[in-house]
Amino acid sequence: MEEPKISQSRQDEIMCRNCGAKLVFEPGTDSLKCGFCGALNEISVDEDEKIKAIQELDFESYIGSQADIAPKIEILAVKCDSCGAETTFDPNIVSSECDFCGSPLVSREAHKTGIIEPKAILPFKINKKAGYELFEKWLKKLWFAPNKLKTRAKRVEDLAGIYTPYWTYDTDTYTEYIGERGDDYETEETSYNDDGEEVTTTVTKTRWTSVSGRVKAFFDDIMVPASNSLSQKHINKLEPWDLENLVPYDTKYLSGFKSETYRVSLEEGFDVAKRRIEPLIRNDIRRDIGGDRQKISSMNTEYASTTFKHILLPIWLSAYKYNNKVYHFMINGRTGEVQGERPWSWIKITLAVLAGLALIGAIIWFSKDA
Ligand SMILES: [Zn+2]
Ligand SMILES: [Zn+2]
């Protein structure tokens, strides 16, 4: 087994060529920016690495008994005792609060952990200032939000730039099914009405026949969030991601940012992927059965030549606490798509309902008078 390599930029790699100060990745560019003299230091991308970054890895050789011997890298990470989120440790951004739940980070000690190396990364395109403006705009537009929330002075610093882990899967599927095909036909039925007259009506009926068959389909880049720190519902709504712009994983893109380590295992992630593609396979089966109506009584899918990639995608995140509950606000760091959880002010809603009822009452009162 290969010695795991420590995945951290060498200090000289993230030092300004101009003045020697520390560099951080500048969103929207392919460069690191010097916080001291402002110089941009371009990140060089090796063409061979670029090809490797989009290559998929064989799923089977990373799961089960193979998992232990599969190539991995070691990273330095800090874990939140409260919510379990684990992020890479950047000695330059030592936070006192967890970015995911807002709890104080008790143990701020970094520990080493082995992970499947990310193959590719989508660098941030939207910078922190733009992200914060989107957050402010979103807060302002909230209807029936508690006043305290809107007036609470949020700081730009409260927005954390985090690379979130995703698994993407490619798989060839073969599905055998048993079901029924329904063909509609029209028939005339005779009945008698209340006056005893004969009435003929045309009715549609379905003739059902048993069918069985096989469909095959290839699925490309089924995405599964590998972090369970954020709600699946919201994180899925951040899609689509411009995966065509993935670049080879390089820790330089992480400079000034954090990345979360995956908590959904490669195998668990594939189960999620299977659930995502099942409705698509069902559609294929219905098309294969044909006719006017279809019933699927059983289906059995085999997955072959499954491959995967571990990729990191950029999200601006704010975890804000309100009444001891944590709400997440997140932005797709590429497209600016905004998703957020929010508290409701029941006082405001009640007042609005009462005002509405009063208005209706007034209208009735005055129209009665007129
Ligand atoms: Zn500099
Ligand atoms: Zn936490």
PDB file of C-alpha atoms in Angstrom, residues 46-305:
ATOM      1  CA  ASP A  46      -1.174  20.389 -16.342  1.00  0.00           C
ATOM      2  CA  GLU A  47      -3.000  19.118 -19.458  1.00  0.00           C
ATOM      3  CA  ASP A  48      -2.431  15.474 -18.459  1.00  0.00           C
ATOM      4  CA  GLU A  49      -3.880  16.203 -15.025  1.00  0.00           C
ATOM      5  CA  LYS A  50      -6.866  17.812 -16.679  1.00  0.00           C
ATOM      6  CA  ILE A  51      -7.624  14.588 -18.548  1.00  0.00           C
ATOM      7  CA  LYS A  52      -7.112  12.516 -15.396  1.00  0.00           C
ATOM      8  CA  ALA A  53      -9.474  14.782 -13.468  1.00  0.00           C
ATOM      9  CA  ILE A  54     -12.425  13.844 -15.627  1.00  0.00           C
ATOM     10  CA  GLN A  55     -11.628  10.140 -15.627  1.00  0.00           C
ATOM     11  CA  GLU A  56     -13.815   8.001 -13.459  1.00  0.00           C
ATOM     12  CA  LEU A  57     -12.647   5.442 -10.904  1.00  0.00           C
ATOM     13  CA  ASP A  58     -13.866   1.876 -10.725  1.00  0.00           C
ATOM     14  CA  PHE A  59     -16.574   1.630  -8.049  1.00  0.00           C
ATOM     15  CA  GLU A  60     -15.984  -2.040  -7.175  1.00  0.00           C
ATOM     16  CA  SER A  61     -12.344  -1.525  -6.302  1.00  0.00           C
ATOM     17  CA  TYR A  62     -13.210   1.094  -3.703  1.00  0.00           C
ATOM     18  CA  ILE A  63     -15.939  -0.716  -1.771  1.00  0.00           C
ATOM     19  CA  GLY A  64     -16.277  -3.729   0.524  1.00  0.00           C
ATOM     20  CA  SER A  65     -13.058  -5.523   1.312  1.00  0.00           C
ATOM     21  CA  GLN A  66     -11.290  -3.396  -1.312  1.00  0.00           C
ATOM     22  CA  ALA A  67     -12.028  -0.185   0.576  1.00  0.00           C
ATOM     23  CA  ASP A  68      -9.087  -0.558   2.948  1.00  0.00           C
ATOM     24  CA  ILE A  69      -6.480  -0.950   0.260  1.00  0.00           C
ATOM     25  CA  ALA A  70      -7.894   1.585  -2.180  1.00  0.00           C
ATOM     26  CA  PRO A  71      -5.646   4.611  -2.689  1.00  0.00           C
ATOM     27  CA  LYS A  72      -6.465   7.440  -0.336  1.00  0.00           C
ATOM     28  CA  ILE A  73      -5.001  10.686   0.832  1.00  0.00           C
ATOM     29  CA  GLU A  74      -4.604  12.002   4.307  1.00  0.00           C
ATOM     30  CA  ILE A  75      -5.892  15.425   5.247  1.00  0.00           C
ATOM     31  CA  LEU A  76      -5.885  17.590   8.327  1.00  0.00           C
ATOM     32  CA  ALA A  77      -9.398  18.166   9.595  1.00  0.00           C
ATOM     33  CA  VAL A  78     -11.377  19.564  12.497  1.00  0.00           C
ATOM     34  CA  LYS A  79     -14.616  18.027  13.614  1.00  0.00           C
ATOM     35  CA  CYS A  80     -17.581  19.738  15.261  1.00  0.00           C
ATOM     36  CA  ASP A  81     -18.677  17.856  18.402  1.00  0.00           C
ATOM     37  CA  SER A  82     -22.135  19.281  18.097  1.00  0.00           C
ATOM     38  CA  CYS A  83     -23.242  18.459  14.510  1.00  0.00           C
ATOM     39  CA  GLY A  84     -20.459  16.177  13.355  1.00  0.00           C
ATOM     40  CA  ALA A  85     -19.422  18.256  10.332  1.00  0.00           C
ATOM     41  CA  GLU A  86     -15.781  17.799   9.542  1.00  0.00           C
ATOM     42  CA  THR A  87     -13.882  20.410   7.570  1.00  0.00           C
ATOM     43  CA  THR A  88     -10.327  20.678   6.398  1.00  0.00           C
ATOM     44  CA  PHE A  89      -8.155  22.559   8.748  1.00  0.00           C
ATOM     45  CA  ASP A  90      -6.625  25.748   7.441  1.00  0.00           C
ATOM     46  CA  PRO A  91      -4.231  27.200   9.994  1.00  0.00           C
ATOM     47  CA  ASN A  92      -4.941  30.599   8.461  1.00  0.00           C
ATOM     48  CA  ILE A  93      -8.682  30.512   9.072  1.00  0.00           C
ATOM     49  CA  VAL A  94      -9.120  29.269  12.588  1.00  0.00           C
ATOM     50  CA  SER A  95     -12.788  29.663  13.263  1.00  0.00           C
ATOM     51  CA  SER A  96     -14.206  29.663  16.723  1.00  0.00           C
ATOM     52  CA  GLU A  97     -17.640  28.604  15.531  1.00  0.00           C
ATOM     53  CA  CYS A  98     -18.760  25.697  13.383  1.00  0.00           C
ATOM     54  CA  ASP A  99     -19.805  26.918   9.937  1.00  0.00           C
ATOM     55  CA  PHE A 100     -22.645  24.389   9.810  1.00  0.00           C
ATOM     56  CA  CYS A 101     -24.340  24.776  13.164  1.00  0.00           C
ATOM     57  CA  GLY A 102     -22.889  27.898  14.759  1.00  0.00           C
ATOM     58  CA  SER A 103     -21.810  25.989  17.874  1.00  0.00           C
ATOM     59  CA  PRO A 104     -18.504  26.939  19.413  1.00  0.00           C
ATOM     60  CA  LEU A 105     -15.770  24.616  18.229  1.00  0.00           C
ATOM     61  CA  VAL A 106     -14.586  23.055  21.440  1.00  0.00           C
ATOM     62  CA  SER A 107     -11.705  21.086  20.126  1.00  0.00           C
ATOM     63  CA  ARG A 108      -9.942  23.231  17.602  1.00  0.00           C
ATOM     64  CA  GLU A 109      -7.209  20.676  17.267  1.00  0.00           C
ATOM     65  CA  ALA A 110      -6.625  19.273  13.815  1.00  0.00           C
ATOM     66  CA  HIS A 111      -6.460  15.523  13.343  1.00  0.00           C
ATOM     67  CA  LYS A 112      -5.382  13.439  10.374  1.00  0.00           C
ATOM     68  CA  THR A 113      -7.992  11.499   8.468  1.00  0.00           C
ATOM     69  CA  GLY A 114      -7.814   9.325   5.353  1.00  0.00           C
ATOM     70  CA  ILE A 115     -10.216  10.055   2.511  1.00  0.00           C
ATOM     71  CA  ILE A 116     -10.655   9.107  -1.141  1.00  0.00           C
ATOM     72  CA  GLU A 117      -8.903  11.929  -2.935  1.00  0.00           C
ATOM     73  CA  PRO A 118     -11.148  14.409  -4.725  1.00  0.00           C
ATOM     74  CA  LYS A 119     -10.486  14.145  -8.451  1.00  0.00           C
ATOM     75  CA  ALA A 120     -11.743  17.493  -9.477  1.00  0.00           C
ATOM     76  CA  ILE A 121     -12.975  20.779  -8.123  1.00  0.00           C
ATOM     77  CA  LEU A 122     -15.186  23.599  -9.377  1.00  0.00           C
ATOM     78  CA  PRO A 123     -13.454  26.763  -8.145  1.00  0.00           C
ATOM     79  CA  PHE A 124     -15.503  29.601  -6.647  1.00  0.00           C
ATOM     80  CA  LYS A 125     -16.710  32.101  -9.252  1.00  0.00           C
ATOM     81  CA  ILE A 126     -18.735  34.368  -6.977  1.00  0.00           C
ATOM     82  CA  ASN A 127     -16.730  36.222  -4.377  1.00  0.00           C
ATOM     83  CA  LYS A 128     -17.632  36.787  -0.764  1.00  0.00           C
ATOM     84  CA  LYS A 129     -18.863  40.353  -1.251  1.00  0.00           C
ATOM     85  CA  ALA A 130     -21.245  39.341  -4.035  1.00  0.00           C
ATOM     86  CA  GLY A 131     -22.362  36.371  -1.951  1.00  0.00           C
ATOM     87  CA  TYR A 132     -23.082  38.612   1.000  1.00  0.00           C
ATOM     88  CA  GLU A 133     -25.122  40.990  -1.171  1.00  0.00           C
ATOM     89  CA  LEU A 134     -27.249  38.054  -2.296  1.00  0.00           C
ATOM     90  CA  PHE A 135     -27.742  37.064   1.337  1.00  0.00           C
ATOM     91  CA  GLU A 136     -28.829  40.608   2.319  1.00  0.00           C
ATOM     92  CA  LYS A 137     -31.239  40.773  -0.605  1.00  0.00           C
ATOM     93  CA  TRP A 138     -32.740  37.431   0.352  1.00  0.00           C
ATOM     94  CA  LEU A 139     -33.158  38.519   3.995  1.00  0.00           C
ATOM     95  CA  LYS A 140     -34.879  41.751   2.961  1.00  0.00           C
ATOM     96  CA  LYS A 141     -37.380  39.977   0.748  1.00  0.00           C
ATOM     97  CA  LEU A 142     -38.551  37.543   3.434  1.00  0.00           C
ATOM     98  CA  TRP A 143     -42.242  37.894   4.190  1.00  0.00           C
ATOM     99  CA  PHE A 144     -43.420  37.258   7.706  1.00  0.00           C
ATOM    100  CA  ALA A 145     -39.916  36.888   9.064  1.00  0.00           C
ATOM    101  CA  PRO A 146     -39.322  37.932  12.641  1.00  0.00           C
ATOM    102  CA  ASN A 147     -38.090  41.549  12.805  1.00  0.00           C
ATOM    103  CA  LYS A 148     -35.176  40.553  14.958  1.00  0.00           C
ATOM    104  CA  LEU A 149     -33.866  38.422  12.123  1.00  0.00           C
ATOM    105  CA  LYS A 150     -33.864  41.229   9.589  1.00  0.00           C
ATOM    106  CA  THR A 151     -32.377  43.818  11.883  1.00  0.00           C
ATOM    107  CA  ARG A 152     -29.783  41.470  13.263  1.00  0.00           C
ATOM    108  CA  ALA A 153     -26.547  42.873  11.974  1.00  0.00           C
ATOM    109  CA  LYS A 154     -25.119  40.121   9.862  1.00  0.00           C
ATOM    110  CA  ARG A 155     -21.513  40.508   9.023  1.00  0.00           C
ATOM    111  CA  VAL A 156     -19.806  39.646   5.769  1.00  0.00           C
ATOM    112  CA  GLU A 157     -17.494  37.453   7.827  1.00  0.00           C
ATOM    113  CA  ASP A 158     -20.416  35.234   8.759  1.00  0.00           C
ATOM    114  CA  LEU A 159     -20.478  33.854   5.252  1.00  0.00           C
ATOM    115  CA  ALA A 160     -18.192  30.846   4.909  1.00  0.00           C
ATOM    116  CA  GLY A 161     -16.810  29.624   1.596  1.00  0.00           C
ATOM    117  CA  ILE A 162     -16.940  25.851   1.700  1.00  0.00           C
ATOM    118  CA  TYR A 163     -16.143  23.246  -0.915  1.00  0.00           C
ATOM    119  CA  THR A 164     -18.797  20.575  -0.463  1.00  0.00           C
ATOM    120  CA  PRO A 165     -18.120  16.940  -1.374  1.00  0.00           C
ATOM    121  CA  TYR A 166     -20.195  15.158  -4.013  1.00  0.00           C
ATOM    122  CA  TRP A 167     -20.062  11.704  -5.512  1.00  0.00           C
ATOM    123  CA  THR A 168     -20.920  11.361  -9.160  1.00  0.00           C
ATOM    124  CA  TYR A 169     -21.684   7.939 -10.615  1.00  0.00           C
ATOM    125  CA  ASP A 170     -21.798   6.487 -14.108  1.00  0.00           C
ATOM    126  CA  THR A 171     -23.513   3.160 -14.492  1.00  0.00           C
ATOM    127  CA  ASP A 172     -24.870   0.740 -17.085  1.00  0.00           C
ATOM    128  CA  THR A 173     -28.214  -0.692 -16.055  1.00  0.00           C
ATOM    129  CA  TYR A 174     -30.071  -3.800 -17.206  1.00  0.00           C
ATOM    130  CA  THR A 175     -33.576  -4.186 -15.869  1.00  0.00           C
ATOM    131  CA  GLU A 176     -35.891  -7.154 -16.202  1.00  0.00           C
ATOM    132  CA  TYR A 177     -39.510  -6.461 -15.563  1.00  0.00           C
ATOM    133  CA  ILE A 178     -42.906  -8.114 -15.353  1.00  0.00           C
ATOM    134  CA  GLY A 179     -46.056  -6.121 -15.832  1.00  0.00           C
ATOM    135  CA  GLU A 180     -49.214  -5.545 -17.775  1.00  0.00           C
ATOM    136  CA  ARG A 181     -50.046  -3.611 -20.894  1.00  0.00           C
ATOM    137  CA  GLY A 182     -53.414  -1.928 -21.129  1.00  0.00           C
ATOM    138  CA  ASP A 183     -55.037  -1.195 -24.493  1.00  0.00           C
ATOM    139  CA  ASP A 184     -58.136   0.956 -24.461  1.00  0.00           C
ATOM    140  CA  TYR A 185     -61.167   0.168 -26.573  1.00  0.00           C
ATOM    141  CA  GLU A 186     -64.590   1.641 -26.824  1.00  0.00           C
ATOM    142  CA  THR A 187     -67.782  -0.260 -26.389  1.00  0.00           C
ATOM    143  CA  GLU A 188     -71.456   0.602 -26.355  1.00  0.00           C
ATOM    144  CA  GLU A 189     -73.532  -0.072 -23.324  1.00  0.00           C
ATOM    145  CA  THR A 190     -77.245  -0.067 -23.142  1.00  0.00           C
ATOM    146  CA  SER A 191     -79.194   0.963 -20.082  1.00  0.00           C
ATOM    147  CA  TYR A 192     -82.648   2.273 -19.235  1.00  0.00           C
ATOM    148  CA  ASN A 193     -83.405   5.730 -17.922  1.00  0.00           C
ATOM    149  CA  ASP A 194     -86.047   6.721 -15.364  1.00  0.00           C
ATOM    150  CA  ASP A 195     -88.737   6.795 -18.039  1.00  0.00           C
ATOM    151  CA  GLY A 196     -87.905   3.242 -19.065  1.00  0.00           C
ATOM    152  CA  GLU A 197     -86.343   4.306 -22.377  1.00  0.00           C
ATOM    153  CA  GLU A 198     -83.339   2.506 -23.794  1.00  0.00           C
ATOM    154  CA  VAL A 199     -80.153   4.639 -23.718  1.00  0.00           C
ATOM    155  CA  THR A 200     -76.909   3.723 -25.459  1.00  0.00           C
ATOM    156  CA  THR A 201     -73.636   5.174 -24.195  1.00  0.00           C
ATOM    157  CA  THR A 202     -70.061   4.729 -25.401  1.00  0.00           C
ATOM    158  CA  VAL A 203     -67.657   3.684 -22.654  1.00  0.00           C
ATOM    159  CA  THR A 204     -63.888   3.252 -22.690  1.00  0.00           C
ATOM    160  CA  LYS A 205     -62.560  -0.019 -21.345  1.00  0.00           C
ATOM    161  CA  THR A 206     -59.066  -1.408 -21.047  1.00  0.00           C
ATOM    162  CA  ARG A 207     -57.903  -4.804 -22.161  1.00  0.00           C
ATOM    163  CA  TRP A 208     -54.948  -5.940 -20.011  1.00  0.00           C
ATOM    164  CA  THR A 209     -52.300  -8.404 -21.178  1.00  0.00           C
ATOM    165  CA  SER A 210     -49.345  -9.756 -19.217  1.00  0.00           C
ATOM    166  CA  VAL A 211     -45.966  -8.629 -20.469  1.00  0.00           C
ATOM    167  CA  SER A 212     -42.330  -9.012 -19.484  1.00  0.00           C
ATOM    168  CA  GLY A 213     -39.152  -7.637 -20.939  1.00  0.00           C
ATOM    169  CA  ARG A 214     -35.798  -6.055 -20.479  1.00  0.00           C
ATOM    170  CA  VAL A 215     -34.568  -2.491 -20.796  1.00  0.00           C
ATOM    171  CA  LYS A 216     -31.069  -1.152 -20.653  1.00  0.00           C
ATOM    172  CA  ALA A 217     -29.880   2.363 -20.045  1.00  0.00           C
ATOM    173  CA  PHE A 218     -26.628   4.160 -19.354  1.00  0.00           C
ATOM    174  CA  PHE A 219     -26.540   6.930 -16.781  1.00  0.00           C
ATOM    175  CA  ASP A 220     -23.857   9.593 -16.747  1.00  0.00           C
ATOM    176  CA  ASP A 221     -22.798  11.750 -13.792  1.00  0.00           C
ATOM    177  CA  ILE A 222     -25.589  11.022 -11.325  1.00  0.00           C
ATOM    178  CA  MET A 223     -24.819  13.511  -8.569  1.00  0.00           C
ATOM    179  CA  VAL A 224     -25.146  12.709  -4.892  1.00  0.00           C
ATOM    180  CA  PRO A 225     -24.232  15.167  -2.128  1.00  0.00           C
ATOM    181  CA  ALA A 226     -21.719  13.410   0.126  1.00  0.00           C
ATOM    182  CA  SER A 227     -22.238  15.804   3.014  1.00  0.00           C
ATOM    183  CA  ASN A 228     -25.271  15.375   5.216  1.00  0.00           C
ATOM    184  CA  SER A 229     -24.698  18.626   7.078  1.00  0.00           C
ATOM    185  CA  LEU A 230     -27.102  20.511   4.821  1.00  0.00           C
ATOM    186  CA  SER A 231     -30.676  19.632   3.937  1.00  0.00           C
ATOM    187  CA  GLN A 232     -30.866  17.465   0.819  1.00  0.00           C
ATOM    188  CA  LYS A 233     -33.888  19.378  -0.370  1.00  0.00           C
ATOM    189  CA  HIS A 234     -32.074  22.694  -0.441  1.00  0.00           C
ATOM    190  CA  ILE A 235     -28.747  21.384  -1.640  1.00  0.00           C
ATOM    191  CA  ASN A 236     -30.424  19.608  -4.578  1.00  0.00           C
ATOM    192  CA  LYS A 237     -32.073  22.879  -5.532  1.00  0.00           C
ATOM    193  CA  LEU A 238     -28.645  24.472  -5.963  1.00  0.00           C
ATOM    194  CA  GLU A 239     -28.315  22.425  -9.161  1.00  0.00           C
ATOM    195  CA  PRO A 240     -27.392  22.652 -11.996  1.00  0.00           C
ATOM    196  CA  TRP A 241     -23.640  22.773 -11.643  1.00  0.00           C
ATOM    197  CA  ASP A 242     -21.420  23.495 -14.661  1.00  0.00           C
ATOM    198  CA  LEU A 243     -19.459  20.261 -14.349  1.00  0.00           C
ATOM    199  CA  GLU A 244     -17.872  20.907 -17.750  1.00  0.00           C
ATOM    200  CA  ASN A 245     -15.689  23.473 -15.989  1.00  0.00           C
ATOM    201  CA  LEU A 246     -14.223  21.087 -13.410  1.00  0.00           C
ATOM    202  CA  VAL A 247     -10.475  21.460 -12.954  1.00  0.00           C
ATOM    203  CA  PRO A 248      -8.020  18.943 -11.485  1.00  0.00           C
ATOM    204  CA  TYR A 249      -8.104  18.962  -7.686  1.00  0.00           C
ATOM    205  CA  ASP A 250      -5.402  21.252  -6.382  1.00  0.00           C
ATOM    206  CA  THR A 251      -5.202  22.424  -2.785  1.00  0.00           C
ATOM    207  CA  LYS A 252      -4.335  25.904  -4.076  1.00  0.00           C
ATOM    208  CA  TYR A 253      -8.040  26.445  -4.793  1.00  0.00           C
ATOM    209  CA  LEU A 254      -8.684  25.759  -1.117  1.00  0.00           C
ATOM    210  CA  SER A 255      -6.415  28.526   0.078  1.00  0.00           C
ATOM    211  CA  GLY A 256      -8.644  30.930   1.986  1.00  0.00           C
ATOM    212  CA  PHE A 257     -11.523  28.442   1.892  1.00  0.00           C
ATOM    213  CA  LYS A 258     -12.489  25.242   3.639  1.00  0.00           C
ATOM    214  CA  SER A 259     -13.626  21.935   2.335  1.00  0.00           C
ATOM    215  CA  GLU A 260     -15.908  19.527   4.070  1.00  0.00           C
ATOM    216  CA  THR A 261     -14.996  15.863   4.212  1.00  0.00           C
ATOM    217  CA  TYR A 262     -17.594  13.367   2.993  1.00  0.00           C
ATOM    218  CA  ARG A 263     -19.846  11.688   5.547  1.00  0.00           C
ATOM    219  CA  VAL A 264     -21.939   9.697   3.105  1.00  0.00           C
ATOM    220  CA  SER A 265     -19.794   6.710   2.142  1.00  0.00           C
ATOM    221  CA  LEU A 266     -19.166   5.772  -1.461  1.00  0.00           C
ATOM    222  CA  GLU A 267     -21.541   2.789  -1.093  1.00  0.00           C
ATOM    223  CA  GLU A 268     -24.295   4.748   0.673  1.00  0.00           C
ATOM    224  CA  GLY A 269     -24.009   7.395  -2.028  1.00  0.00           C
ATOM    225  CA  PHE A 270     -24.600   4.783  -4.716  1.00  0.00           C
ATOM    226  CA  ASP A 271     -27.837   3.717  -3.003  1.00  0.00           C
ATOM    227  CA  VAL A 272     -28.990   7.328  -3.235  1.00  0.00           C
ATOM    228  CA  ALA A 273     -27.975   7.382  -6.913  1.00  0.00           C
ATOM    229  CA  LYS A 274     -30.041   4.225  -7.502  1.00  0.00           C
ATOM    230  CA  ARG A 275     -33.094   5.923  -5.995  1.00  0.00           C
ATOM    231  CA  ARG A 276     -32.512   8.925  -8.244  1.00  0.00           C
ATOM    232  CA  ILE A 277     -32.418   6.835 -11.416  1.00  0.00           C
ATOM    233  CA  GLU A 278     -35.271   4.453 -10.558  1.00  0.00           C
ATOM    234  CA  PRO A 279     -38.023   6.755 -11.859  1.00  0.00           C
ATOM    235  CA  LEU A 280     -36.080   7.135 -15.115  1.00  0.00           C
ATOM    236  CA  ILE A 281     -35.860   3.350 -15.516  1.00  0.00           C
ATOM    237  CA  ARG A 282     -39.596   3.094 -14.797  1.00  0.00           C
ATOM    238  CA  ASN A 283     -40.240   5.556 -17.624  1.00  0.00           C
ATOM    239  CA  ASP A 284     -38.144   3.397 -19.948  1.00  0.00           C
ATOM    240  CA  ILE A 285     -40.152   0.325 -18.926  1.00  0.00           C
ATOM    241  CA  ARG A 286     -43.461   2.092 -19.568  1.00  0.00           C
ATOM    242  CA  ARG A 287     -42.244   3.111 -23.010  1.00  0.00           C
ATOM    243  CA  ASP A 288     -41.105  -0.468 -23.666  1.00  0.00           C
ATOM    244  CA  ILE A 289     -44.480  -1.900 -22.621  1.00  0.00           C
ATOM    245  CA  GLY A 290     -46.342   0.519 -24.867  1.00  0.00           C
ATOM    246  CA  GLY A 291     -50.115   0.581 -25.164  1.00  0.00           C
ATOM    247  CA  ASP A 292     -52.353   3.137 -23.469  1.00  0.00           C
ATOM    248  CA  ARG A 293     -51.682   2.123 -19.873  1.00  0.00           C
ATOM    249  CA  GLN A 294     -48.962   0.225 -18.089  1.00  0.00           C
ATOM    250  CA  LYS A 295     -48.575  -1.592 -14.787  1.00  0.00           C
ATOM    251  CA  ILE A 296     -45.177  -2.641 -13.427  1.00  0.00           C
ATOM    252  CA  SER A 297     -45.516  -5.491 -10.939  1.00  0.00           C
ATOM    253  CA  SER A 298     -41.835  -6.240 -10.469  1.00  0.00           C
ATOM    254  CA  MET A 299     -38.469  -5.051 -11.706  1.00  0.00           C
ATOM    255  CA  ASN A 300     -34.924  -6.142 -11.051  1.00  0.00           C
ATOM    256  CA  THR A 301     -32.025  -3.915 -11.991  1.00  0.00           C
ATOM    257  CA  GLU A 302     -28.405  -4.914 -12.385  1.00  0.00           C
ATOM    258  CA  TYR A 303     -25.718  -2.274 -12.385  1.00  0.00           C
ATOM    259  CA  ALA A 304     -22.578  -2.882 -14.408  1.00  0.00           C
ATOM    260  CA  SER A 305     -19.299  -1.063 -15.073  1.00  0.00           C
TER     261      SER A 305
END
